[in-house]
PDB file of C-alpha atoms in Angstrom:
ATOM      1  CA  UNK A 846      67.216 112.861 104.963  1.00  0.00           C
ATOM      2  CA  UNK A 847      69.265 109.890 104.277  1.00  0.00           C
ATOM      3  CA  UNK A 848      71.766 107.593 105.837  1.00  0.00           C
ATOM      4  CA  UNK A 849      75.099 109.422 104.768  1.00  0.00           C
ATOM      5  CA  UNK A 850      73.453 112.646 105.920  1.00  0.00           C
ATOM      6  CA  UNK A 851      71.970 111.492 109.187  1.00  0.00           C
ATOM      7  CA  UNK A 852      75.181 109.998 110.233  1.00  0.00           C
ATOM      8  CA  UNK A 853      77.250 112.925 109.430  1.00  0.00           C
ATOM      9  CA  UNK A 854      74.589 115.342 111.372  1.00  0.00           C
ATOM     10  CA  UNK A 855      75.138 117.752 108.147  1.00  0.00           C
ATOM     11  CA  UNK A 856      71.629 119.189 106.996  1.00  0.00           C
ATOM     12  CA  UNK A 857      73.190 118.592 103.105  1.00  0.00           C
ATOM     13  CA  UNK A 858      74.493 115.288 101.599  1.00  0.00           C
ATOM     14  CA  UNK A 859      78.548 115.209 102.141  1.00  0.00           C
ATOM     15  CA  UNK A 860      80.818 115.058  99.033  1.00  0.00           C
ATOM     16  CA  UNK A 861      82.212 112.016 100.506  1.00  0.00           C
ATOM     17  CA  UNK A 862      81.718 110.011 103.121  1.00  0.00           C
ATOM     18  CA  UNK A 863      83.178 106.659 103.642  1.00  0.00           C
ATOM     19  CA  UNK A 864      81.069 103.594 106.133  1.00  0.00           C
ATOM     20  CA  UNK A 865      82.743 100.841 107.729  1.00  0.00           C
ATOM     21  CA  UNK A 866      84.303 100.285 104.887  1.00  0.00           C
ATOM     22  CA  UNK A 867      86.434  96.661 105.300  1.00  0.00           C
ATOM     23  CA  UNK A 868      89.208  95.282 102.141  1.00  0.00           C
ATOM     24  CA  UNK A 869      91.243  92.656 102.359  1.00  0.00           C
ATOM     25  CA  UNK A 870      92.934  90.269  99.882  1.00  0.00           C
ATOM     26  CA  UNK A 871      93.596  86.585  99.360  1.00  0.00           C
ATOM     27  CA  UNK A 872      97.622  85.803 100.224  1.00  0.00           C
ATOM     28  CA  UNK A 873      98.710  82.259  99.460  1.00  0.00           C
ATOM     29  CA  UNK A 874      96.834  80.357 101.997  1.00  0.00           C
ATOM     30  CA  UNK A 875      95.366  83.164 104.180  1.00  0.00           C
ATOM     31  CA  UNK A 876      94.134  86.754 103.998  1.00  0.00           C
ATOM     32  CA  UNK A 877      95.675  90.097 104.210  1.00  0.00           C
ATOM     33  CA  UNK A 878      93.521  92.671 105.481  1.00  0.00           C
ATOM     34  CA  UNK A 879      94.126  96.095 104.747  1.00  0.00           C
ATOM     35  CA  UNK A 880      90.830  98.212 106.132  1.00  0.00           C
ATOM     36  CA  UNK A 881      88.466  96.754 108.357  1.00  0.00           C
ATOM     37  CA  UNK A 882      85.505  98.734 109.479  1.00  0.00           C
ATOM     38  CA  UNK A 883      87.349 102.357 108.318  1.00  0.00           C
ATOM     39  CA  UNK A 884      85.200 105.377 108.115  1.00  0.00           C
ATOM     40  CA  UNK A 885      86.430 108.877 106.819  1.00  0.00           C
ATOM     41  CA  UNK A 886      83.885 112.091 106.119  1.00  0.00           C
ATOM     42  CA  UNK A 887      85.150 114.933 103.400  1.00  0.00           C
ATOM     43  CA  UNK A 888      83.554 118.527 103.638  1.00  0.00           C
ATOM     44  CA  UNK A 889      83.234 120.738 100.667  1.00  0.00           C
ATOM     45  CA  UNK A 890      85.948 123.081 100.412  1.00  0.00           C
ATOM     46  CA  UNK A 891      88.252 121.097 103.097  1.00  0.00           C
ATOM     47  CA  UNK A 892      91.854 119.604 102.012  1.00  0.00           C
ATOM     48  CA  UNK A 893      92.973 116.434 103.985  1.00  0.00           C
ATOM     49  CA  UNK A 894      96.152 114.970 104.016  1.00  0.00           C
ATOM     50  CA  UNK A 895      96.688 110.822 104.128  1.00  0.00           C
ATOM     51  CA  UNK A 896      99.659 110.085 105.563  1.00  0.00           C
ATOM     52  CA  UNK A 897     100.681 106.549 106.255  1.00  0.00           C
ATOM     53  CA  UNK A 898     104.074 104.764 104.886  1.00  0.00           C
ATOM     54  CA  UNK A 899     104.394 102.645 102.443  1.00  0.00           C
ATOM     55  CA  UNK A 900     102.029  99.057 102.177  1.00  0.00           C
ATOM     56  CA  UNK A 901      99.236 100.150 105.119  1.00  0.00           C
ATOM     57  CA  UNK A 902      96.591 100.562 102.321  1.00  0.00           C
ATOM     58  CA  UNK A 903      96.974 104.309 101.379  1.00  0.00           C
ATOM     59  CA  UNK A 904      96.193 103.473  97.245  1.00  0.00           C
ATOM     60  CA  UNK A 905      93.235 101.127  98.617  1.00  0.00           C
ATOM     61  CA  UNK A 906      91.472 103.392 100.268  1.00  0.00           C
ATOM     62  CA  UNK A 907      91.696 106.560  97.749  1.00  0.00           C
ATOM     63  CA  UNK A 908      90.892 103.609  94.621  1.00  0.00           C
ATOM     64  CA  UNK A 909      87.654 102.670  97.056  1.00  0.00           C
ATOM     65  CA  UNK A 910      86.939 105.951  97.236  1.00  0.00           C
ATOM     66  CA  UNK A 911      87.424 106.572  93.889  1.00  0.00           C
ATOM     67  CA  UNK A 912      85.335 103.844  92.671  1.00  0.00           C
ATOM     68  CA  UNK A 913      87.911 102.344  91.110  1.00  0.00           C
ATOM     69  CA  UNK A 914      87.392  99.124  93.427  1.00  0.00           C
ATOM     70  CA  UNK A 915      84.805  97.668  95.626  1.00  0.00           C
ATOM     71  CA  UNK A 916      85.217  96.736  99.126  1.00  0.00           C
ATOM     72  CA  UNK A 917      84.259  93.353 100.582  1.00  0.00           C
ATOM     73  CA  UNK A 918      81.989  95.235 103.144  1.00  0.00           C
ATOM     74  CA  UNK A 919      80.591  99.030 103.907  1.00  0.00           C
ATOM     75  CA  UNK A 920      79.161 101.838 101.697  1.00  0.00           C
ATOM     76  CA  UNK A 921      80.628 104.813  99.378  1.00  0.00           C
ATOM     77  CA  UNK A 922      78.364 107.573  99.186  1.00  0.00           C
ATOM     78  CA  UNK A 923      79.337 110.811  96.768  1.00  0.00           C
ATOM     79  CA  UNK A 924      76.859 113.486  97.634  1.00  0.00           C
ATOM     80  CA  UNK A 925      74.590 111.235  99.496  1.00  0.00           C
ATOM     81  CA  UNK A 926      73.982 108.595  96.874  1.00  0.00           C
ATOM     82  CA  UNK A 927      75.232 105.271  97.619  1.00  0.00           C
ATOM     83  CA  UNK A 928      77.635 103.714  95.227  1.00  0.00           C
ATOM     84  CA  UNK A 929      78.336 100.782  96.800  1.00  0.00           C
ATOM     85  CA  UNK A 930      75.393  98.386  94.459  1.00  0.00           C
ATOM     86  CA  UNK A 931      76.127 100.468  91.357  1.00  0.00           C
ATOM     87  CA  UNK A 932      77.184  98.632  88.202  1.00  0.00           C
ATOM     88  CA  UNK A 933      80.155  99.194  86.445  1.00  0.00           C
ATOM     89  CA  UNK A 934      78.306 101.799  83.765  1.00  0.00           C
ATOM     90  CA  UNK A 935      77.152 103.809  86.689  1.00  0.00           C
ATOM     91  CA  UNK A 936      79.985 103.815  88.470  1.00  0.00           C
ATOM     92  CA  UNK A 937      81.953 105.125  85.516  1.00  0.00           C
ATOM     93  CA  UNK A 938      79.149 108.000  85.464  1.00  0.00           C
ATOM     94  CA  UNK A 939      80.112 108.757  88.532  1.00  0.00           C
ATOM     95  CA  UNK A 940      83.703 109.038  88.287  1.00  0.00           C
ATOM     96  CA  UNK A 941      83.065 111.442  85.028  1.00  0.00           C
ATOM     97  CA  UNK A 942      80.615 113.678  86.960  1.00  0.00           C
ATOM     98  CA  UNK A 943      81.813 113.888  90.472  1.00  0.00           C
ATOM     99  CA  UNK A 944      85.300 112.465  91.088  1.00  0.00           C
ATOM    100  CA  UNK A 945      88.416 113.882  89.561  1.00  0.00           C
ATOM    101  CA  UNK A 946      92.375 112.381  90.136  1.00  0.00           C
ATOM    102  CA  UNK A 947      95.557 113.537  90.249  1.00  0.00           C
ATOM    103  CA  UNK A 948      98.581 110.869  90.493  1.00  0.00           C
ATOM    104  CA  UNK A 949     102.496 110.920  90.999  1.00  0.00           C
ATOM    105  CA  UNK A 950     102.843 110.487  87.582  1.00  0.00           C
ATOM    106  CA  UNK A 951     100.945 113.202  85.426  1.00  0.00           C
ATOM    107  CA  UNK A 952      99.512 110.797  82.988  1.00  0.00           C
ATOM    108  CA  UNK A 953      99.053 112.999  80.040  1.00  0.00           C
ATOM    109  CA  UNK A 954      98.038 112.066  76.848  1.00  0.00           C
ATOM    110  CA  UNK A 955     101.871 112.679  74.818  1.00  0.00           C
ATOM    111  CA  UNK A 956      99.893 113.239  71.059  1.00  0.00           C
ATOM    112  CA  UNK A 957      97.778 116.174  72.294  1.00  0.00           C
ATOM    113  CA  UNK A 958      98.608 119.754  73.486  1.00  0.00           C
ATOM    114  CA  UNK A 959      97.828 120.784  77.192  1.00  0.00           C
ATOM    115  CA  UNK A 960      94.793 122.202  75.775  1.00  0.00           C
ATOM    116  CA  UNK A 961      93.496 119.383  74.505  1.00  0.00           C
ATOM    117  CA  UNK A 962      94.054 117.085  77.700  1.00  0.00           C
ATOM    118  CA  UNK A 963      92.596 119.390  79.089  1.00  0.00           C
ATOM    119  CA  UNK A 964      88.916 119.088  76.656  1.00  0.00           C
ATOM    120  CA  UNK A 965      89.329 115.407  76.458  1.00  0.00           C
ATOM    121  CA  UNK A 966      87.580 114.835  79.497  1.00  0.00           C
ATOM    122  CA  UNK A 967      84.758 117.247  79.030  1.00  0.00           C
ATOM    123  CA  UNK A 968      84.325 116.042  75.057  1.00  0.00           C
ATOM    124  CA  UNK A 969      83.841 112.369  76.370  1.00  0.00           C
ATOM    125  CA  UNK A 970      81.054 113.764  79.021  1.00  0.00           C
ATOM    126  CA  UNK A 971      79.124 115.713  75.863  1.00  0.00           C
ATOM    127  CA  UNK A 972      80.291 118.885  76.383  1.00  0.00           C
ATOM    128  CA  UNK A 973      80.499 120.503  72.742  1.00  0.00           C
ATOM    129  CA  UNK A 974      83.687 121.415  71.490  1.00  0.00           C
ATOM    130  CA  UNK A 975      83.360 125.138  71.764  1.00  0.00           C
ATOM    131  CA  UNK A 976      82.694 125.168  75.350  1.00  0.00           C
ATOM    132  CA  UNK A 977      85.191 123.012  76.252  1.00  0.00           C
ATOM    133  CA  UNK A 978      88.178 124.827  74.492  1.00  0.00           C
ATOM    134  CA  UNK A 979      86.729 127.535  76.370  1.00  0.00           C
ATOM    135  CA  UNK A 980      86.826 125.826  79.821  1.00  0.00           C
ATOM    136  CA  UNK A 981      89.885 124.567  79.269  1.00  0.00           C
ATOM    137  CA  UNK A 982      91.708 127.693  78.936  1.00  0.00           C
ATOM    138  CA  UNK A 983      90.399 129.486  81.389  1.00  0.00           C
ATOM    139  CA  UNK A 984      92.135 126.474  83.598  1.00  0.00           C
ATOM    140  CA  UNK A 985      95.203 126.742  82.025  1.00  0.00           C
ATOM    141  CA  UNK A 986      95.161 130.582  82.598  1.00  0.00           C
ATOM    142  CA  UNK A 987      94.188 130.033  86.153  1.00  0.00           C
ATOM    143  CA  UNK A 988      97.101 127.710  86.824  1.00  0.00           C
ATOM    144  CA  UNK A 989      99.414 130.375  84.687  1.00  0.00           C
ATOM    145  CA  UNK A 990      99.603 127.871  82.204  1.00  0.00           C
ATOM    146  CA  UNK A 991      98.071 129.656  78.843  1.00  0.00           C
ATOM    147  CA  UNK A 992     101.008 130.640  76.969  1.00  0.00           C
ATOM    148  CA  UNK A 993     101.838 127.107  77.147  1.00  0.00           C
ATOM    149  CA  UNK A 994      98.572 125.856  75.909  1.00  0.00           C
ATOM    150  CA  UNK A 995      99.712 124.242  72.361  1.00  0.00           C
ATOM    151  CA  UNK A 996     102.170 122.624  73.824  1.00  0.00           C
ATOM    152  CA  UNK A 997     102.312 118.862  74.246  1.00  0.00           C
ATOM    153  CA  UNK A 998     103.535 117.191  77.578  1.00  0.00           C
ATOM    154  CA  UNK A 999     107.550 116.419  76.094  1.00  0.00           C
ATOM    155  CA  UNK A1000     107.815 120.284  75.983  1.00  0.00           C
ATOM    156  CA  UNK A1001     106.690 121.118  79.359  1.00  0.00           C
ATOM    157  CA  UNK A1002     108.711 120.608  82.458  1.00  0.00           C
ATOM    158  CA  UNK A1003     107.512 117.903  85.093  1.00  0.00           C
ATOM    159  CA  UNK A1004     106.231 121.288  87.041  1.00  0.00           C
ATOM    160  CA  UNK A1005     104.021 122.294  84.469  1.00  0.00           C
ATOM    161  CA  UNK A1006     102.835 118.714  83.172  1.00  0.00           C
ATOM    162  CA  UNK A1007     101.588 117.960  86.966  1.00  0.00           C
ATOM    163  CA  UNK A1008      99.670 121.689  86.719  1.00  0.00           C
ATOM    164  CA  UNK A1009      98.056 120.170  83.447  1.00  0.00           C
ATOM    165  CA  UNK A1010      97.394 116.866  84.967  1.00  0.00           C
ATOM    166  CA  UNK A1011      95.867 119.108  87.975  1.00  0.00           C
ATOM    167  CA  UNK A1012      94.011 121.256  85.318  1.00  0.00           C
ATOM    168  CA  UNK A1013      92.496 117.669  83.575  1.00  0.00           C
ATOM    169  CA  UNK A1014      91.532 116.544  87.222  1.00  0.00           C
ATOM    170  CA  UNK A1015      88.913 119.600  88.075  1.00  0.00           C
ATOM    171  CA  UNK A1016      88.102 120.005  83.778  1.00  0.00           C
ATOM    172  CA  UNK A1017      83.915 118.347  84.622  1.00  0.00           C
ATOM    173  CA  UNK A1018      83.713 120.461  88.339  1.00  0.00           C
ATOM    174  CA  UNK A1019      83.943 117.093  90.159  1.00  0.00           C
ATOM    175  CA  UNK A1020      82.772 117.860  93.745  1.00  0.00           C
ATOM    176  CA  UNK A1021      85.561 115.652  95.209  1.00  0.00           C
ATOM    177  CA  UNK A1022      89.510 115.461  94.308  1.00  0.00           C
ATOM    178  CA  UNK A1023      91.552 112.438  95.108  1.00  0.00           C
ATOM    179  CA  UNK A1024      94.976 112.459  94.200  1.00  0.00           C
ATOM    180  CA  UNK A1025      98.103 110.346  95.083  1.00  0.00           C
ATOM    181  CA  UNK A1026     101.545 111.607  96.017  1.00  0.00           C
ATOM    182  CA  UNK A1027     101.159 114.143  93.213  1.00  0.00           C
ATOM    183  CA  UNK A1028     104.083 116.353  93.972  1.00  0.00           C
ATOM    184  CA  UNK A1029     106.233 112.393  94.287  1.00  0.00           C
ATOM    185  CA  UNK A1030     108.367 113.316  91.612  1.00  0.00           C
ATOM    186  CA  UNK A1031     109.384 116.860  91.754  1.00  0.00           C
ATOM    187  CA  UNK A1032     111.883 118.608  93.452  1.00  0.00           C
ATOM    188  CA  UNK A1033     111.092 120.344  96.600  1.00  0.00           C
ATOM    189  CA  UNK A1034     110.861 123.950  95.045  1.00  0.00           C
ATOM    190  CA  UNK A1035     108.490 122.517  91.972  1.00  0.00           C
ATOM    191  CA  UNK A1036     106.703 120.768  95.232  1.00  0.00           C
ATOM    192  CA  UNK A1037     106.083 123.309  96.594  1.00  0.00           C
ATOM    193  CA  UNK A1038     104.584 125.676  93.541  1.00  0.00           C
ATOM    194  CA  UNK A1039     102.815 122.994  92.335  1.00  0.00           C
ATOM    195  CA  UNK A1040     100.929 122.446  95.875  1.00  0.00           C
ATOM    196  CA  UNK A1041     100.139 125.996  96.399  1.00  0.00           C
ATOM    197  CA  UNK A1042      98.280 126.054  93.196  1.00  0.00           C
ATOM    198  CA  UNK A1043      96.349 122.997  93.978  1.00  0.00           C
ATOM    199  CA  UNK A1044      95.309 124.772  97.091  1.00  0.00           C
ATOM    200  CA  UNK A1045      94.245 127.618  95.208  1.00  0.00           C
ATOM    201  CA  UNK A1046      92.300 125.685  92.563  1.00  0.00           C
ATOM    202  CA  UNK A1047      90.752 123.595  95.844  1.00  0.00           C
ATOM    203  CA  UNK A1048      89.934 126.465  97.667  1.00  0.00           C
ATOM    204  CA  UNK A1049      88.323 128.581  94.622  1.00  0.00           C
ATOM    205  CA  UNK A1050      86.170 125.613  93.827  1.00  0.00           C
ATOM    206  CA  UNK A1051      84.607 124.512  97.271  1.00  0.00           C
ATOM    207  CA  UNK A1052      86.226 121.052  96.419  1.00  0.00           C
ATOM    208  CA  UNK A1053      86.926 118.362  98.720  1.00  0.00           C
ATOM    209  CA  UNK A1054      90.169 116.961  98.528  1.00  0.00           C
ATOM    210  CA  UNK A1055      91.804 113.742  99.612  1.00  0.00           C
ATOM    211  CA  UNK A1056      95.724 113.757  99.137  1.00  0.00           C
ATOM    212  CA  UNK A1057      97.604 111.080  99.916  1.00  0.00           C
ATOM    213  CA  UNK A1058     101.443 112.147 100.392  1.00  0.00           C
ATOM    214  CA  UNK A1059     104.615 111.455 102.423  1.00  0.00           C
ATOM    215  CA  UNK A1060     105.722 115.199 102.752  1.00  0.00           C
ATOM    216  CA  UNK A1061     105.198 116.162 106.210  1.00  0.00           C
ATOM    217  CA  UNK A1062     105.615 119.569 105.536  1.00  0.00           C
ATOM    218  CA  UNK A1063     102.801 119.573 102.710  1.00  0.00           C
ATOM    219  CA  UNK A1064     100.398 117.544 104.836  1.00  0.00           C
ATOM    220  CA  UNK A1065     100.993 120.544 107.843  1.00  0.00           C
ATOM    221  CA  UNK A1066      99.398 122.849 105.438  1.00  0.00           C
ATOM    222  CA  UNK A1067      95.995 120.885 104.810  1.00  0.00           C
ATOM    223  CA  UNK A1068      92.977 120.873 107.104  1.00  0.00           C
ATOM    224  CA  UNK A1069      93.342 117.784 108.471  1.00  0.00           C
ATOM    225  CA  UNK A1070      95.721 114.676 108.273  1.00  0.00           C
ATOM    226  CA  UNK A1071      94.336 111.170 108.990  1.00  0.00           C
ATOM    227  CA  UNK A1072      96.686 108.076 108.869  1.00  0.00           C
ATOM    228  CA  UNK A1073      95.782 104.449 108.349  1.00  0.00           C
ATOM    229  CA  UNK A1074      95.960 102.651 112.274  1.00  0.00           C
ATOM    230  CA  UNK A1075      95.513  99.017 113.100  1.00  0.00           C
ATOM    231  CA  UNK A1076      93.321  99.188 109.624  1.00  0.00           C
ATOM    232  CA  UNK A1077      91.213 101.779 110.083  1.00  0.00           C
ATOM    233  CA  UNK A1078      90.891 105.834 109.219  1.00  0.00           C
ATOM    234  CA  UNK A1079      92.476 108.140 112.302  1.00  0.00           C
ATOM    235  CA  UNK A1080      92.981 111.417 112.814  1.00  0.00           C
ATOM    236  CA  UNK A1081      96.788 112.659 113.590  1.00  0.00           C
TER     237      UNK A1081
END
């Protein structure tokens, strides 16, 4: 049994599990720390909400978690393994096999059709063409996007470009989805649809989810909601 599993008293590895995890960053003269000794756990199948204004380290902690930057102290494991030593080719593995993202802004690839965002991903991991056209729309048919499959991201509306960008995040079965603020830029009704499919997709896969927003009434829906407190991960 390892360390991630023994301290989580789980008899399987976690999909996530973060261990006194501390960041901070050089200001002028002094330092600005933004976690110091923060711990958070993710289950399979669970959707937690981070809620925490604006500047109190929200995009730190999912881009730690993510892999997408180191912290100056603690461990990251994904499904047991410790990350925290890996070099930058592993780590990139890692965020290919296990992690996917969703952001505020759908990031879409504006040459290629929804369909092919969507096999991008799984044709850089080695997936053969074939079965990653297939994949692909059976995601967009899932989110009751396949009629709109050849289209490219200027010809969908922002709902449906955040459902592809949704779509990309899950294309490799990650076991863990982080995503940030992404229903920011819609309208409360698009918000809304867009969030109930997420849950779907989430709760269909077994994923664990980490979804940092400022909608109160989104975050009431989730599992759990944990905030960011006097630099460290709380439950609210």
């Amino acid at each position: 049994m390892d360390d991630a599993t023994t301290m989580a008293g789980e008899t399987a590895p976690l999909p996530l599990m973060l261990a006194g995890i501390s960041r901070g960053f050089r200001e002028g003269a002094g330092r600005l720390d933004i976690l110091n000794n923060a711990n958070l756990a993710l289950h399979p199948g669970e959707l937690v909400a981070l809620v925490a204004p604006s500047g109190a380290g929200k995009s730190t902690l999912l881009h730690i978690a993510g892999l997408l930057e180191r912290p100056d102290e603690g461990e990251i494991y994904i499904d047991g393994v410790p990350c925290g030593s890996m070099d930058d080719a592993e780590r990139t593995r890692m965020r290919r096999t296990r992690l996917g993202f969703v952001y505020q802004f759908h990031h879409l690839l504006p040459e290629f059709t929804a369909l092919e965002n969507l096999m991008m991903p799984q044709l850089i991991r080695g997936l053969d063409k074939d079965e990653a056209r297939a994949r692909a729309r059976q995601l967009l048919d899932y989110m009751r996007l396949g009629p709109r499959a050849d289209h490219r991201p200027s010809e969908l509306s922002g709902g449906e470009q955040q459902r592809v960008a949704i779509a990309r995040a899950v294309a490799n079965a990650p076991r863990i989805l982080l995503a940030d603020e992404p229903t920011g830029n819609l309208d409360p009704v698009t918000s809304a649809y867009v969030f109930d499919a997420l849950v779907a997709l989430v709760r269909a896969s077994g994923l664990a989810a980490l979804i940092a927003t400022h909608n109160l009434d989104l975050a009431s829906q989730m599992d759990r909601r944990i905030t960011l407190r006097d630099r460290q991960v709380v439950e609210i």
